[in-house]
Amino acid sequence: QVQLVESGGGLVEAGGSLRLSCAASGSLFRLNSMGWYRQAPGKQRELVATITRDGKTNYADSVTGRFTISRDNAKNTVYLQMNSLKPEDTAVYYCNAEGLDTLLRAREYWGQGTQVTVSS
């Protein structure tokens, strides 16, 4: 079994910052792509940012220039630094990871989600 455990969500005023963390543990061989998605009430889950094992990043247009994704491969951890937060960033943020388990099977994993609320 593999678990993704997120932390760092909370309530912040518009213009503030938060840093999300997601640590993977369990029967992992290797994690390849890791990323963050979010889902606001009444909306579909959407991609926020992804990062490959060698550090290549991809961002949604709505967060480019404000959010920064990074990872620590040794710790199987991905981070999301969120600056200049806006009320429209309010959502449940989910960690995602794709990789190989100890039997070298391709797997996709999701965290339980962490709430981010930005007040105006």
CSV table of C-alpha atoms in Angstrom, one decimal, residues 24-116:
chain,number,residue,atom,x,y,z
A,24,ALA,CA,4.5,9.5,-0.1
A,25,SER,CA,5.2,6.4,1.8
A,26,GLY,CA,4.7,2.6,1.5
A,27,SER,CA,5.5,0.0,-1.1
A,28,LEU,CA,7.1,2.3,-3.6
A,29,PHE,CA,9.9,1.6,-6.1
A,30,ARG,CA,9.9,5.0,-7.8
A,31,LEU,CA,7.8,8.0,-8.2
A,32,ASN,CA,7.8,9.7,-11.6
A,33,SER,CA,5.4,12.6,-12.1
A,34,MET,CA,4.0,14.3,-9.0
A,35,GLY,CA,1.5,17.1,-8.9
A,36,TRP,CA,-1.3,19.0,-7.4
A,37,TYR,CA,-4.9,19.3,-8.4
A,38,ARG,CA,-7.8,21.2,-6.9
A,39,GLN,CA,-11.5,21.1,-6.8
A,40,ALA,CA,-13.8,24.0,-5.9
A,41,PRO,CA,-17.4,23.5,-4.8
A,42,GLY,CA,-19.6,22.7,-7.8
A,43,LYS,CA,-16.6,22.5,-10.2
A,44,GLN,CA,-14.6,19.7,-11.7
A,45,ARG,CA,-11.1,18.8,-10.4
A,46,GLU,CA,-8.5,20.7,-12.3
A,47,LEU,CA,-4.7,20.5,-12.7
A,48,VAL,CA,-2.7,23.1,-10.7
A,49,ALA,CA,0.9,22.0,-11.3
A,50,THR,CA,3.0,19.0,-12.1
A,51,ILE,CA,6.7,18.2,-11.8
A,52,THR,CA,8.7,15.3,-13.3
A,53,ARG,CA,11.3,13.4,-11.5
A,54,ASP,CA,14.0,15.4,-13.2
A,55,GLY,CA,12.3,18.7,-12.3
A,56,LYS,CA,10.4,19.7,-15.3
A,57,THR,CA,7.3,21.7,-14.3
A,58,ASN,CA,3.9,22.5,-15.8
A,59,TYR,CA,1.4,25.0,-14.4
A,60,ALA,CA,-2.2,26.0,-15.0
A,61,ASP,CA,-2.4,29.4,-16.6
A,62,SER,CA,-4.4,30.6,-13.6
A,63,VAL,CA,-1.5,30.0,-11.2
A,64,THR,CA,1.5,30.7,-13.4
A,65,GLY,CA,3.8,33.3,-11.7
A,66,ARG,CA,2.1,32.9,-8.3
A,67,PHE,CA,2.6,29.2,-7.5
A,68,THR,CA,5.8,27.1,-7.5
A,69,ILE,CA,6.0,23.4,-7.4
A,70,SER,CA,9.1,21.5,-6.2
A,71,ARG,CA,10.0,18.1,-5.0
A,72,ASP,CA,12.5,16.2,-2.9
A,73,ASN,CA,13.1,12.8,-4.5
A,74,ALA,CA,15.0,11.4,-1.5
A,75,LYS,CA,11.9,12.1,0.7
A,76,ASN,CA,9.3,11.3,-1.9
A,77,THR,CA,7.8,14.6,-1.1
A,78,VAL,CA,6.3,17.3,-3.3
A,79,TYR,CA,5.6,20.9,-2.3
A,80,LEU,CA,3.4,23.7,-3.6
A,81,GLN,CA,4.3,27.2,-2.6
A,82,MET,CA,1.3,29.5,-3.2
A,83,ASN,CA,1.8,33.2,-3.2
A,84,SER,CA,-0.5,36.1,-3.9
A,85,LEU,CA,-3.5,34.0,-3.2
A,86,LYS,CA,-6.9,35.0,-4.5
A,87,PRO,CA,-10.4,34.0,-3.3
A,88,GLU,CA,-10.8,32.0,-6.5
A,89,ASP,CA,-7.9,29.8,-5.3
A,90,THR,CA,-10.3,28.4,-2.6
A,91,ALA,CA,-10.6,24.7,-3.1
A,92,VAL,CA,-9.7,21.3,-1.8
A,93,TYR,CA,-6.1,20.6,-3.0
A,94,TYR,CA,-5.2,17.0,-3.9
A,95,CYS,CA,-1.7,15.6,-4.2
A,96,ASN,CA,-1.2,13.1,-7.1
A,97,ALA,CA,1.7,10.8,-7.9
A,98,GLU,CA,2.4,8.3,-10.7
A,99,GLY,CA,5.1,5.7,-10.4
A,100,LEU,CA,6.1,2.1,-9.9
A,101,ASP,CA,5.3,0.0,-6.9
A,102,THR,CA,7.7,-2.6,-5.6
A,103,LEU,CA,6.5,-5.1,-8.1
A,104,LEU,CA,7.2,-2.6,-10.9
A,105,ARG,CA,3.6,-2.1,-11.7
A,106,ALA,CA,2.5,1.3,-12.9
A,107,ARG,CA,0.3,3.0,-10.4
A,108,GLU,CA,-1.4,6.3,-9.8
A,109,TYR,CA,-2.0,7.6,-6.3
A,110,TRP,CA,-4.1,10.4,-4.7
A,111,GLY,CA,-4.0,12.1,-1.4
A,112,GLN,CA,-7.0,12.7,0.8
A,113,GLY,CA,-7.1,16.4,0.1
A,114,THR,CA,-6.4,19.5,2.1
A,115,GLN,CA,-8.7,22.6,2.3
A,116,VAL,CA,-7.4,26.0,1.2
